[in-house]
PDB file of C-alpha atoms and ligand atoms in Angstrom:
ATOM      1  CA  UNK A   1      17.565  -1.329  18.538  1.00  0.00           C
ATOM      2  CA  UNK A   2      13.944  -2.551  20.281  1.00  0.00           C
ATOM      3  CA  UNK A   3      13.513  -3.669  23.985  1.00  0.00           C
ATOM      4  CA  UNK A   4      14.227  -7.610  24.194  1.00  0.00           C
ATOM      5  CA  UNK A   5      10.381  -7.770  25.050  1.00  0.00           C
ATOM      6  CA  UNK A   6       9.581  -6.947  21.517  1.00  0.00           C
ATOM      7  CA  UNK A   7      11.378 -10.172  20.443  1.00  0.00           C
ATOM      8  CA  UNK A   8       8.370 -12.247  21.756  1.00  0.00           C
ATOM      9  CA  UNK A   9       5.678 -10.172  19.770  1.00  0.00           C
ATOM     10  CA  UNK A  10       4.008 -12.301  16.916  1.00  0.00           C
ATOM     11  CA  UNK A  11       5.346  -9.671  14.402  1.00  0.00           C
ATOM     12  CA  UNK A  12       9.145 -10.086  15.392  1.00  0.00           C
ATOM     13  CA  UNK A  13      11.820 -11.684  13.497  1.00  0.00           C
ATOM     14  CA  UNK A  14      13.228 -13.372  16.481  1.00  0.00           C
ATOM     15  CA  UNK A  15       9.538 -15.031  17.010  1.00  0.00           C
ATOM     16  CA  UNK A  16       9.472 -15.971  13.239  1.00  0.00           C
ATOM     17  CA  UNK A  17      12.404 -16.478  10.902  1.00  0.00           C
ATOM     18  CA  UNK A  18      10.780 -17.192   7.766  1.00  0.00           C
ATOM     19  CA  UNK A  19       9.314 -14.197   5.640  1.00  0.00           C
ATOM     20  CA  UNK A  20       5.719 -13.874   5.881  1.00  0.00           C
ATOM     21  CA  UNK A  21       4.146 -14.560   2.124  1.00  0.00           C
ATOM     22  CA  UNK A  22       0.765 -13.527   1.681  1.00  0.00           C
ATOM     23  CA  UNK A  23      -1.051 -14.806  -1.542  1.00  0.00           C
ATOM     24  CA  UNK A  24      -3.765 -12.875  -3.142  1.00  0.00           C
ATOM     25  CA  UNK A  25      -4.717 -13.871  -6.565  1.00  0.00           C
ATOM     26  CA  UNK A  26      -1.718 -14.829  -8.370  1.00  0.00           C
ATOM     27  CA  UNK A  27       0.819 -12.756  -6.159  1.00  0.00           C
ATOM     28  CA  UNK A  28       2.421 -14.070  -3.198  1.00  0.00           C
ATOM     29  CA  UNK A  29       3.125 -10.484  -1.283  1.00  0.00           C
ATOM     30  CA  UNK A  30       6.548 -11.125   0.668  1.00  0.00           C
ATOM     31  CA  UNK A  31       7.940 -13.391  -2.026  1.00  0.00           C
ATOM     32  CA  UNK A  32       6.909 -11.238  -5.568  1.00  0.00           C
ATOM     33  CA  UNK A  33       7.615  -7.904  -5.574  1.00  0.00           C
ATOM     34  CA  UNK A  34       4.388  -6.544  -5.900  1.00  0.00           C
ATOM     35  CA  UNK A  35       2.579  -3.329  -7.301  1.00  0.00           C
ATOM     36  CA  UNK A  36      -0.780  -2.292  -6.527  1.00  0.00           C
ATOM     37  CA  UNK A  37      -2.169   0.522  -8.592  1.00  0.00           C
ATOM     38  CA  UNK A  38      -5.189   2.708  -8.902  1.00  0.00           C
ATOM     39  CA  UNK A  39      -7.330   5.783  -8.488  1.00  0.00           C
ATOM     40  CA  UNK A  40      -7.057   7.421  -5.146  1.00  0.00           C
ATOM     41  CA  UNK A  41     -10.990   7.092  -5.283  1.00  0.00           C
ATOM     42  CA  UNK A  42     -13.505   5.261  -7.200  1.00  0.00           C
ATOM     43  CA  UNK A  43     -15.398   8.343  -8.935  1.00  0.00           C
ATOM     44  CA  UNK A  44     -17.457   6.334 -11.565  1.00  0.00           C
ATOM     45  CA  UNK A  45     -17.928   3.258 -13.715  1.00  0.00           C
ATOM     46  CA  UNK A  46     -15.970   4.544 -16.714  1.00  0.00           C
ATOM     47  CA  UNK A  47     -12.947   6.240 -14.766  1.00  0.00           C
ATOM     48  CA  UNK A  48     -12.867   2.838 -12.696  1.00  0.00           C
ATOM     49  CA  UNK A  49     -12.591   0.598 -15.993  1.00  0.00           C
ATOM     50  CA  UNK A  50     -10.273   3.005 -17.735  1.00  0.00           C
ATOM     51  CA  UNK A  51      -8.032   3.115 -15.161  1.00  0.00           C
ATOM     52  CA  UNK A  52      -8.033  -0.590 -14.327  1.00  0.00           C
ATOM     53  CA  UNK A  53      -7.510  -1.593 -17.825  1.00  0.00           C
ATOM     54  CA  UNK A  54      -4.440   0.694 -18.183  1.00  0.00           C
ATOM     55  CA  UNK A  55      -3.011  -0.709 -14.742  1.00  0.00           C
ATOM     56  CA  UNK A  56      -3.850  -4.196 -15.721  1.00  0.00           C
ATOM     57  CA  UNK A  57      -1.785  -3.739 -19.596  1.00  0.00           C
ATOM     58  CA  UNK A  58       1.232  -2.236 -17.590  1.00  0.00           C
ATOM     59  CA  UNK A  59       1.384  -5.234 -15.187  1.00  0.00           C
ATOM     60  CA  UNK A  60       0.060  -4.290 -12.076  1.00  0.00           C
ATOM     61  CA  UNK A  61      -0.971  -6.866  -9.501  1.00  0.00           C
ATOM     62  CA  UNK A  62      -3.606  -5.498  -7.516  1.00  0.00           C
ATOM     63  CA  UNK A  63      -6.091  -3.076  -8.002  1.00  0.00           C
ATOM     64  CA  UNK A  64      -6.704  -0.209  -5.494  1.00  0.00           C
ATOM     65  CA  UNK A  65      -9.477   2.319  -5.301  1.00  0.00           C
ATOM     66  CA  UNK A  66     -10.999   4.114  -2.137  1.00  0.00           C
ATOM     67  CA  UNK A  67     -14.876   4.356  -1.423  1.00  0.00           C
ATOM     68  CA  UNK A  68     -14.327   5.989   2.209  1.00  0.00           C
ATOM     69  CA  UNK A  69     -12.341   8.936   2.111  1.00  0.00           C
ATOM     70  CA  UNK A  70     -10.657  10.066   5.170  1.00  0.00           C
ATOM     71  CA  UNK A  71     -10.658  13.708   3.909  1.00  0.00           C
ATOM     72  CA  UNK A  72      -9.300  16.758   5.971  1.00  0.00           C
ATOM     73  CA  UNK A  73     -12.200  18.909   5.218  1.00  0.00           C
ATOM     74  CA  UNK A  74     -15.616  17.172   5.866  1.00  0.00           C
ATOM     75  CA  UNK A  75     -16.935  19.414   2.387  1.00  0.00           C
ATOM     76  CA  UNK A  76     -14.437  17.454   0.216  1.00  0.00           C
ATOM     77  CA  UNK A  77     -15.757  14.353  -1.482  1.00  0.00           C
ATOM     78  CA  UNK A  78     -16.119  11.536   0.965  1.00  0.00           C
ATOM     79  CA  UNK A  79     -16.068   8.583  -1.490  1.00  0.00           C
ATOM     80  CA  UNK A  80     -19.024   6.352  -3.208  1.00  0.00           C
ATOM     81  CA  UNK A  81     -19.319   4.029  -0.333  1.00  0.00           C
ATOM     82  CA  UNK A  82     -21.131   0.771  -0.901  1.00  0.00           C
ATOM     83  CA  UNK A  83     -21.645   1.772  -4.632  1.00  0.00           C
ATOM     84  CA  UNK A  84     -18.282   2.544  -5.413  1.00  0.00           C
ATOM     85  CA  UNK A  85     -17.164  -0.944  -3.848  1.00  0.00           C
ATOM     86  CA  UNK A  86     -19.463  -2.663  -6.445  1.00  0.00           C
ATOM     87  CA  UNK A  87     -17.787  -0.492  -9.197  1.00  0.00           C
ATOM     88  CA  UNK A  88     -14.135  -1.443  -7.649  1.00  0.00           C
ATOM     89  CA  UNK A  89     -15.225  -5.009  -7.627  1.00  0.00           C
ATOM     90  CA  UNK A  90     -16.424  -4.997 -11.092  1.00  0.00           C
ATOM     91  CA  UNK A  91     -13.567  -3.588 -12.646  1.00  0.00           C
ATOM     92  CA  UNK A  92     -11.231  -5.804 -10.570  1.00  0.00           C
ATOM     93  CA  UNK A  93     -13.252  -8.844 -12.132  1.00  0.00           C
ATOM     94  CA  UNK A  94     -13.301  -7.391 -15.522  1.00  0.00           C
ATOM     95  CA  UNK A  95      -9.223  -7.068 -15.589  1.00  0.00           C
ATOM     96  CA  UNK A  96      -8.667  -9.959 -13.356  1.00  0.00           C
ATOM     97  CA  UNK A  97      -6.936  -8.132 -10.542  1.00  0.00           C
ATOM     98  CA  UNK A  98      -7.678  -8.461  -6.824  1.00  0.00           C
ATOM     99  CA  UNK A  99      -8.848  -5.278  -5.117  1.00  0.00           C
ATOM    100  CA  UNK A 100      -7.599  -3.505  -2.323  1.00  0.00           C
ATOM    101  CA  UNK A 101      -9.917  -0.782  -0.214  1.00  0.00           C
ATOM    102  CA  UNK A 102      -9.405   1.077   2.909  1.00  0.00           C
ATOM    103  CA  UNK A 103     -12.186   0.816   5.601  1.00  0.00           C
ATOM    104  CA  UNK A 104     -12.546   3.519   8.161  1.00  0.00           C
ATOM    105  CA  UNK A 105     -15.148   2.208  10.689  1.00  0.00           C
ATOM    106  CA  UNK A 106     -14.810  -1.040  12.463  1.00  0.00           C
ATOM    107  CA  UNK A 107     -18.739  -1.960  11.517  1.00  0.00           C
ATOM    108  CA  UNK A 108     -18.091  -1.967   7.718  1.00  0.00           C
ATOM    109  CA  UNK A 109     -14.993  -4.578   7.803  1.00  0.00           C
ATOM    110  CA  UNK A 110     -17.403  -7.903   7.734  1.00  0.00           C
ATOM    111  CA  UNK A 111     -19.258  -6.655   4.630  1.00  0.00           C
ATOM    112  CA  UNK A 112     -16.576  -4.749   3.060  1.00  0.00           C
ATOM    113  CA  UNK A 113     -14.411  -8.080   3.213  1.00  0.00           C
ATOM    114  CA  UNK A 114     -16.976  -9.813   1.299  1.00  0.00           C
ATOM    115  CA  UNK A 115     -16.245  -7.732  -1.812  1.00  0.00           C
ATOM    116  CA  UNK A 116     -12.693  -6.606  -1.407  1.00  0.00           C
ATOM    117  CA  UNK A 117      -9.221  -9.014  -1.143  1.00  0.00           C
ATOM    118  CA  UNK A 118      -7.157  -6.854   0.835  1.00  0.00           C
ATOM    119  CA  UNK A 119      -8.206  -4.483   3.294  1.00  0.00           C
ATOM    120  CA  UNK A 120      -6.552  -0.897   3.867  1.00  0.00           C
ATOM    121  CA  UNK A 121      -5.947   0.716   7.173  1.00  0.00           C
ATOM    122  CA  UNK A 122      -4.670   4.484   6.768  1.00  0.00           C
ATOM    123  CA  UNK A 123      -2.296   6.644   8.081  1.00  0.00           C
ATOM    124  CA  UNK A 124      -4.997   8.557  10.245  1.00  0.00           C
ATOM    125  CA  UNK A 125      -6.390   5.277  11.500  1.00  0.00           C
ATOM    126  CA  UNK A 126      -3.082   3.311  12.354  1.00  0.00           C
ATOM    127  CA  UNK A 127      -3.867   3.460  15.971  1.00  0.00           C
ATOM    128  CA  UNK A 128      -7.724   3.210  15.833  1.00  0.00           C
ATOM    129  CA  UNK A 129      -7.682   0.131  17.811  1.00  0.00           C
ATOM    130  CA  UNK A 130     -11.036  -0.973  17.494  1.00  0.00           C
ATOM    131  CA  UNK A 131     -10.473  -1.173  13.764  1.00  0.00           C
ATOM    132  CA  UNK A 132      -7.138  -3.032  14.095  1.00  0.00           C
ATOM    133  CA  UNK A 133      -9.074  -5.422  16.229  1.00  0.00           C
ATOM    134  CA  UNK A 134     -11.907  -5.804  14.152  1.00  0.00           C
ATOM    135  CA  UNK A 135      -9.562  -6.291  11.244  1.00  0.00           C
ATOM    136  CA  UNK A 136      -7.764  -8.697  13.238  1.00  0.00           C
ATOM    137  CA  UNK A 137     -10.844 -11.095  13.574  1.00  0.00           C
ATOM    138  CA  UNK A 138     -11.247 -10.724   9.634  1.00  0.00           C
ATOM    139  CA  UNK A 139     -10.345 -13.130   7.151  1.00  0.00           C
ATOM    140  CA  UNK A 140      -8.505 -10.787   4.697  1.00  0.00           C
ATOM    141  CA  UNK A 141      -5.327  -9.610   4.879  1.00  0.00           C
ATOM    142  CA  UNK A 142      -4.736  -6.092   5.771  1.00  0.00           C
ATOM    143  CA  UNK A 143      -2.529  -3.241   4.531  1.00  0.00           C
ATOM    144  CA  UNK A 144      -1.777  -1.255   7.681  1.00  0.00           C
ATOM    145  CA  UNK A 145      -0.273   1.955   6.771  1.00  0.00           C
ATOM    146  CA  UNK A 146       2.418   3.882   8.661  1.00  0.00           C
ATOM    147  CA  UNK A 147       0.886   6.887  10.861  1.00  0.00           C
ATOM    148  CA  UNK A 148       2.148  10.046   9.594  1.00  0.00           C
ATOM    149  CA  UNK A 149       3.222  10.772  13.059  1.00  0.00           C
ATOM    150  CA  UNK A 150       4.357   7.636  14.344  1.00  0.00           C
ATOM    151  CA  UNK A 151       7.613   5.500  15.142  1.00  0.00           C
ATOM    152  CA  UNK A 152       8.557   2.230  13.914  1.00  0.00           C
ATOM    153  CA  UNK A 153       7.650   0.570  17.374  1.00  0.00           C
ATOM    154  CA  UNK A 154       4.123   2.023  17.307  1.00  0.00           C
ATOM    155  CA  UNK A 155       3.217   0.996  14.037  1.00  0.00           C
ATOM    156  CA  UNK A 156       4.739  -2.395  14.357  1.00  0.00           C
ATOM    157  CA  UNK A 157       2.709  -2.552  17.767  1.00  0.00           C
ATOM    158  CA  UNK A 158      -0.303  -1.786  15.672  1.00  0.00           C
ATOM    159  CA  UNK A 159       0.528  -4.660  13.419  1.00  0.00           C
ATOM    160  CA  UNK A 160       0.391  -6.595  16.733  1.00  0.00           C
ATOM    161  CA  UNK A 161      -2.899  -6.059  17.286  1.00  0.00           C
ATOM    162  CA  UNK A 162      -3.986  -7.607  14.350  1.00  0.00           C
ATOM    163  CA  UNK A 163      -1.875 -10.265  14.696  1.00  0.00           C
ATOM    164  CA  UNK A 164      -3.041 -10.912  18.232  1.00  0.00           C
ATOM    165  CA  UNK A 165      -6.698 -11.306  16.996  1.00  0.00           C
ATOM    166  CA  UNK A 166      -5.893 -14.336  14.960  1.00  0.00           C
ATOM    167  CA  UNK A 167      -5.314 -12.613  11.615  1.00  0.00           C
ATOM    168  CA  UNK A 168      -1.343 -13.224  10.419  1.00  0.00           C
ATOM    169  CA  UNK A 169      -1.493 -11.464   7.136  1.00  0.00           C
ATOM    170  CA  UNK A 170      -0.574  -7.706   7.424  1.00  0.00           C
ATOM    171  CA  UNK A 171       1.201  -5.803   4.920  1.00  0.00           C
ATOM    172  CA  UNK A 172       3.016  -3.008   6.262  1.00  0.00           C
ATOM    173  CA  UNK A 173       3.471   0.168   4.252  1.00  0.00           C
ATOM    174  CA  UNK A 174       5.512   3.337   4.631  1.00  0.00           C
ATOM    175  CA  UNK A 175       3.970   6.395   3.249  1.00  0.00           C
ATOM    176  CA  UNK A 176       5.900   9.278   4.547  1.00  0.00           C
ATOM    177  CA  UNK A 177       5.724  10.736   7.698  1.00  0.00           C
ATOM    178  CA  UNK A 178       5.353  14.798   8.664  1.00  0.00           C
ATOM    179  CA  UNK A 179       8.396  16.800   9.032  1.00  0.00           C
ATOM    180  CA  UNK A 180       8.960  20.605   8.700  1.00  0.00           C
ATOM    181  CA  UNK A 181       9.251  20.285   4.914  1.00  0.00           C
ATOM    182  CA  UNK A 182       6.714  21.958   2.941  1.00  0.00           C
ATOM    183  CA  UNK A 183       7.761  21.229  -0.874  1.00  0.00           C
ATOM    184  CA  UNK A 184       6.342  17.638  -0.658  1.00  0.00           C
ATOM    185  CA  UNK A 185       3.566  16.493   0.882  1.00  0.00           C
ATOM    186  CA  UNK A 186       5.202  14.383   3.419  1.00  0.00           C
ATOM    187  CA  UNK A 187       8.934  13.125   3.953  1.00  0.00           C
ATOM    188  CA  UNK A 188       9.358   9.671   2.481  1.00  0.00           C
ATOM    189  CA  UNK A 189      11.220   7.825   5.148  1.00  0.00           C
ATOM    190  CA  UNK A 190      13.428   5.335   3.306  1.00  0.00           C
ATOM    191  CA  UNK A 191      15.224   3.732   5.809  1.00  0.00           C
ATOM    192  CA  UNK A 192      12.110   2.588   7.335  1.00  0.00           C
ATOM    193  CA  UNK A 193      12.266  -0.075   4.898  1.00  0.00           C
ATOM    194  CA  UNK A 194      15.623  -1.795   5.987  1.00  0.00           C
ATOM    195  CA  UNK A 195      14.608  -1.044   9.379  1.00  0.00           C
ATOM    196  CA  UNK A 196      11.551  -2.508   9.467  1.00  0.00           C
ATOM    197  CA  UNK A 197      12.699  -5.253   7.725  1.00  0.00           C
ATOM    198  CA  UNK A 198      15.292  -6.234  10.315  1.00  0.00           C
ATOM    199  CA  UNK A 199      12.593  -6.430  13.061  1.00  0.00           C
ATOM    200  CA  UNK A 200      10.077  -8.159  11.059  1.00  0.00           C
ATOM    201  CA  UNK A 201       8.789 -10.944   8.979  1.00  0.00           C
ATOM    202  CA  UNK A 202       5.778  -9.092   7.449  1.00  0.00           C
ATOM    203  CA  UNK A 203       5.850  -7.646   4.155  1.00  0.00           C
ATOM    204  CA  UNK A 204       6.604  -3.629   3.491  1.00  0.00           C
ATOM    205  CA  UNK A 205       5.666  -1.550   0.850  1.00  0.00           C
ATOM    206  CA  UNK A 206       6.106   1.897   0.127  1.00  0.00           C
ATOM    207  CA  UNK A 207       3.409   4.221  -1.261  1.00  0.00           C
ATOM    208  CA  UNK A 208       5.201   7.164  -2.787  1.00  0.00           C
ATOM    209  CA  UNK A 209       2.431   8.732  -3.794  1.00  0.00           C
ATOM    210  CA  UNK A 210       1.015   9.872  -0.396  1.00  0.00           C
ATOM    211  CA  UNK A 211       4.876  10.285   0.762  1.00  0.00           C
ATOM    212  CA  UNK A 212       5.563  13.115  -2.004  1.00  0.00           C
ATOM    213  CA  UNK A 213       2.205  14.419  -3.177  1.00  0.00           C
ATOM    214  CA  UNK A 214       3.925  14.758  -6.613  1.00  0.00           C
ATOM    215  CA  UNK A 215       3.576  12.961  -9.934  1.00  0.00           C
ATOM    216  CA  UNK A 216       7.207  14.196 -10.671  1.00  0.00           C
ATOM    217  CA  UNK A 217       8.685  12.327  -7.956  1.00  0.00           C
ATOM    218  CA  UNK A 218       6.785   8.998  -7.830  1.00  0.00           C
ATOM    219  CA  UNK A 219       9.281   7.311 -10.038  1.00  0.00           C
ATOM    220  CA  UNK A 220      12.707   8.125  -8.647  1.00  0.00           C
ATOM    221  CA  UNK A 221      11.112   7.341  -5.516  1.00  0.00           C
ATOM    222  CA  UNK A 222       9.640   3.799  -6.566  1.00  0.00           C
ATOM    223  CA  UNK A 223      12.634   2.955  -7.810  1.00  0.00           C
ATOM    224  CA  UNK A 224      14.690   3.574  -4.732  1.00  0.00           C
ATOM    225  CA  UNK A 225      12.012   1.712  -2.579  1.00  0.00           C
ATOM    226  CA  UNK A 226      12.799  -1.178  -4.353  1.00  0.00           C
ATOM    227  CA  UNK A 227      16.477  -0.586  -4.609  1.00  0.00           C
ATOM    228  CA  UNK A 228      16.131  -0.143  -0.476  1.00  0.00           C
ATOM    229  CA  UNK A 229      14.396  -3.723  -0.235  1.00  0.00           C
ATOM    230  CA  UNK A 230      10.673  -3.035  -0.251  1.00  0.00           C
ATOM    231  CA  UNK A 231       8.684  -5.667  -1.244  1.00  0.00           C
ATOM    232  CA  UNK A 232       6.368  -3.687  -3.197  1.00  0.00           C
ATOM    233  CA  UNK A 233       4.943  -0.459  -4.001  1.00  0.00           C
ATOM    234  CA  UNK A 234       1.137   1.395  -3.650  1.00  0.00           C
ATOM    235  CA  UNK A 235       0.861   3.928  -6.453  1.00  0.00           C
ATOM    236  CA  UNK A 236      -1.982   6.136  -7.280  1.00  0.00           C
ATOM    237  CA  UNK A 237      -2.754   6.173 -11.261  1.00  0.00           C
ATOM    238  CA  UNK A 238      -5.984   7.867 -12.716  1.00  0.00           C
ATOM    239  CA  UNK A 239      -6.892   7.994 -16.529  1.00  0.00           C
ATOM    240  CA  UNK A 240      -7.267  11.379 -16.449  1.00  0.00           C
ATOM    241  CA  UNK A 241      -5.646  12.655 -13.515  1.00  0.00           C
ATOM    242  CA  UNK A 242      -6.914  16.667 -14.678  1.00  0.00           C
ATOM    243  CA  UNK A 243     -10.437  15.187 -13.686  1.00  0.00           C
ATOM    244  CA  UNK A 244      -9.524  13.403 -10.672  1.00  0.00           C
ATOM    245  CA  UNK A 245     -11.911  14.105  -7.684  1.00  0.00           C
ATOM    246  CA  UNK A 246      -9.089  13.555  -5.251  1.00  0.00           C
ATOM    247  CA  UNK A 247      -5.134  13.594  -5.256  1.00  0.00           C
ATOM    248  CA  UNK A 248      -4.659  14.319  -8.720  1.00  0.00           C
ATOM    249  CA  UNK A 249      -1.442  16.204  -8.491  1.00  0.00           C
ATOM    250  CA  UNK A 250       0.376  13.131  -7.197  1.00  0.00           C
ATOM    251  CA  UNK A 251      -1.716  10.479  -9.678  1.00  0.00           C
ATOM    252  CA  UNK A 252       0.152   8.917 -12.392  1.00  0.00           C
ATOM    253  CA  UNK A 253      -0.945   9.042 -16.158  1.00  0.00           C
ATOM    254  CA  UNK A 254      -1.292   5.481 -17.621  1.00  0.00           C
ATOM    255  CA  UNK A 255       1.468   6.402 -19.940  1.00  0.00           C
ATOM    256  CA  UNK A 256       3.913   7.192 -17.164  1.00  0.00           C
ATOM    257  CA  UNK A 257       2.713   4.162 -14.886  1.00  0.00           C
ATOM    258  CA  UNK A 258       3.484   1.921 -17.926  1.00  0.00           C
ATOM    259  CA  UNK A 259       7.038   3.579 -18.231  1.00  0.00           C
ATOM    260  CA  UNK A 260       7.745   3.148 -14.587  1.00  0.00           C
ATOM    261  CA  UNK A 261       6.583  -0.566 -14.375  1.00  0.00           C
ATOM    262  CA  UNK A 262       9.234  -1.232 -17.179  1.00  0.00           C
ATOM    263  CA  UNK A 263      11.856   0.276 -15.089  1.00  0.00           C
ATOM    264  CA  UNK A 264      10.662  -1.505 -12.108  1.00  0.00           C
ATOM    265  CA  UNK A 265      10.602  -4.838 -13.648  1.00  0.00           C
ATOM    266  CA  UNK A 266      13.925  -4.235 -15.155  1.00  0.00           C
ATOM    267  CA  UNK A 267      15.660  -3.058 -11.885  1.00  0.00           C
ATOM    268  CA  UNK A 268      13.889  -5.874 -10.170  1.00  0.00           C
ATOM    269  CA  UNK A 269      15.729  -8.553 -12.498  1.00  0.00           C
ATOM    270  CA  UNK A 270      18.810  -6.668 -12.150  1.00  0.00           C
ATOM    271  CA  UNK A 271      18.511  -6.967  -8.451  1.00  0.00           C
ATOM    272  CA  UNK A 272      17.336 -10.206  -8.061  1.00  0.00           C
ATOM    273  CA  UNK A 273      19.995 -11.989 -10.709  1.00  0.00           C
ATOM    274  CA  UNK A 274      22.390 -12.002  -8.080  1.00  0.00           C
ATOM    275  CA  UNK A 275      25.718 -12.620  -9.687  1.00  0.00           C
ATOM    276  CA  UNK A 276      25.633  -9.665 -11.940  1.00  0.00           C
ATOM    277  CA  UNK A 277      24.198  -7.410  -9.549  1.00  0.00           C
ATOM    278  CA  UNK A 278      26.870  -8.187  -7.074  1.00  0.00           C
ATOM    279  CA  UNK A 279      29.496  -8.244 -10.002  1.00  0.00           C
ATOM    280  CA  UNK A 280      28.651  -4.486 -11.131  1.00  0.00           C
ATOM    281  CA  UNK A 281      28.351  -3.405  -7.882  1.00  0.00           C
ATOM    282  CA  UNK A 282      31.990  -4.542  -6.687  1.00  0.00           C
ATOM    283  CA  UNK A 283      33.008  -2.278  -9.477  1.00  0.00           C
ATOM    284  CA  UNK A 284      32.136   0.860  -7.150  1.00  0.00           C
TER     285      UNK A 284
HETATM  286  C1  PEP B 301      -4.896   6.351   0.544  1.00  0.00           C
HETATM  287  O1  PEP B 301      -4.111   5.295   0.481  1.00  0.00           O
HETATM  288  O2  PEP B 301      -5.894   6.376  -0.330  1.00  0.00           O
HETATM  289  C2  PEP B 301      -4.672   6.904   1.575  1.00  0.00           C
HETATM  290  C3  PEP B 301      -5.755   8.059   2.072  1.00  0.00           C
HETATM  291  O3  PEP B 301      -3.704   7.264   2.126  1.00  0.00           O
HETATM  292  P1  PEP B 301      -3.178   7.431   3.799  1.00  0.00           P
HETATM  293  O4  PEP B 301      -3.912   6.959   4.907  1.00  0.00           O
HETATM  294  O5  PEP B 301      -1.659   7.054   3.390  1.00  0.00           O
HETATM  295  O6  PEP B 301      -2.974   9.061   3.355  1.00  0.00           O
HETATM  296 MN1   MN B 302      -5.057   9.241  -2.190  1.00  0.00          MN
END
């Protein structure tokens, strides 16, 4: 239960009852179930284009790709920076999908905003307050991932930093939290979806890729997230995961992604055709 003072905050459902819809390209995030897909990192033109074509054909709504990679080791691939952003933009334009990319330095926000349709703030930077404030000054929507050690309240307060600067377009993304479990990369907190949706009007999406670190778990977790009320998904897909410079083990192949998208759209239809859904659920 939130402190009543939270009711006055901009993110609060008590403060705004109508859900926030964020229009990006042809998609209204918050209204339409939105799937963001693409590689962990932009590596080269062929990889980017091949993956972009595959996710577009499968029915993704936005294309993702990291160009500034916040890697645990400073010796791992750090991303292609501005050159990567140009490749991502061109691939997005070629397949007609808006693009999402992560920013890690407040000084990059103004120029990255000229290329990217959505700015992503990653788990490691959730409480980087100067980054949040700069993102709040941007005219671009911000996808704010949950910190891997953060409570729901801390996460919502980080969204508040962005909203308080005048940017109303914040998308929350549950991406798993750290627990004692070691067989998965993180632990996906599925309960966070209805929990957060009971507190805020902002859209909430789920990233099953970083939550599990395992490609075999992406499909069940994606379907579970949809059933739990998520407004969308962010999924890593790579044309050749075995060659990926980053996060290959959790990246879906184009074939796996296509199969998953069919199931997602089927489940979505079933869940939103309320009559049949309610009738069938009433049987149990
Ligand atoms: C990513 O989406 O590329 C990423 C690094 O995710 P996270 O910040 O959730 O680890
Ligand atoms: Mn990744």
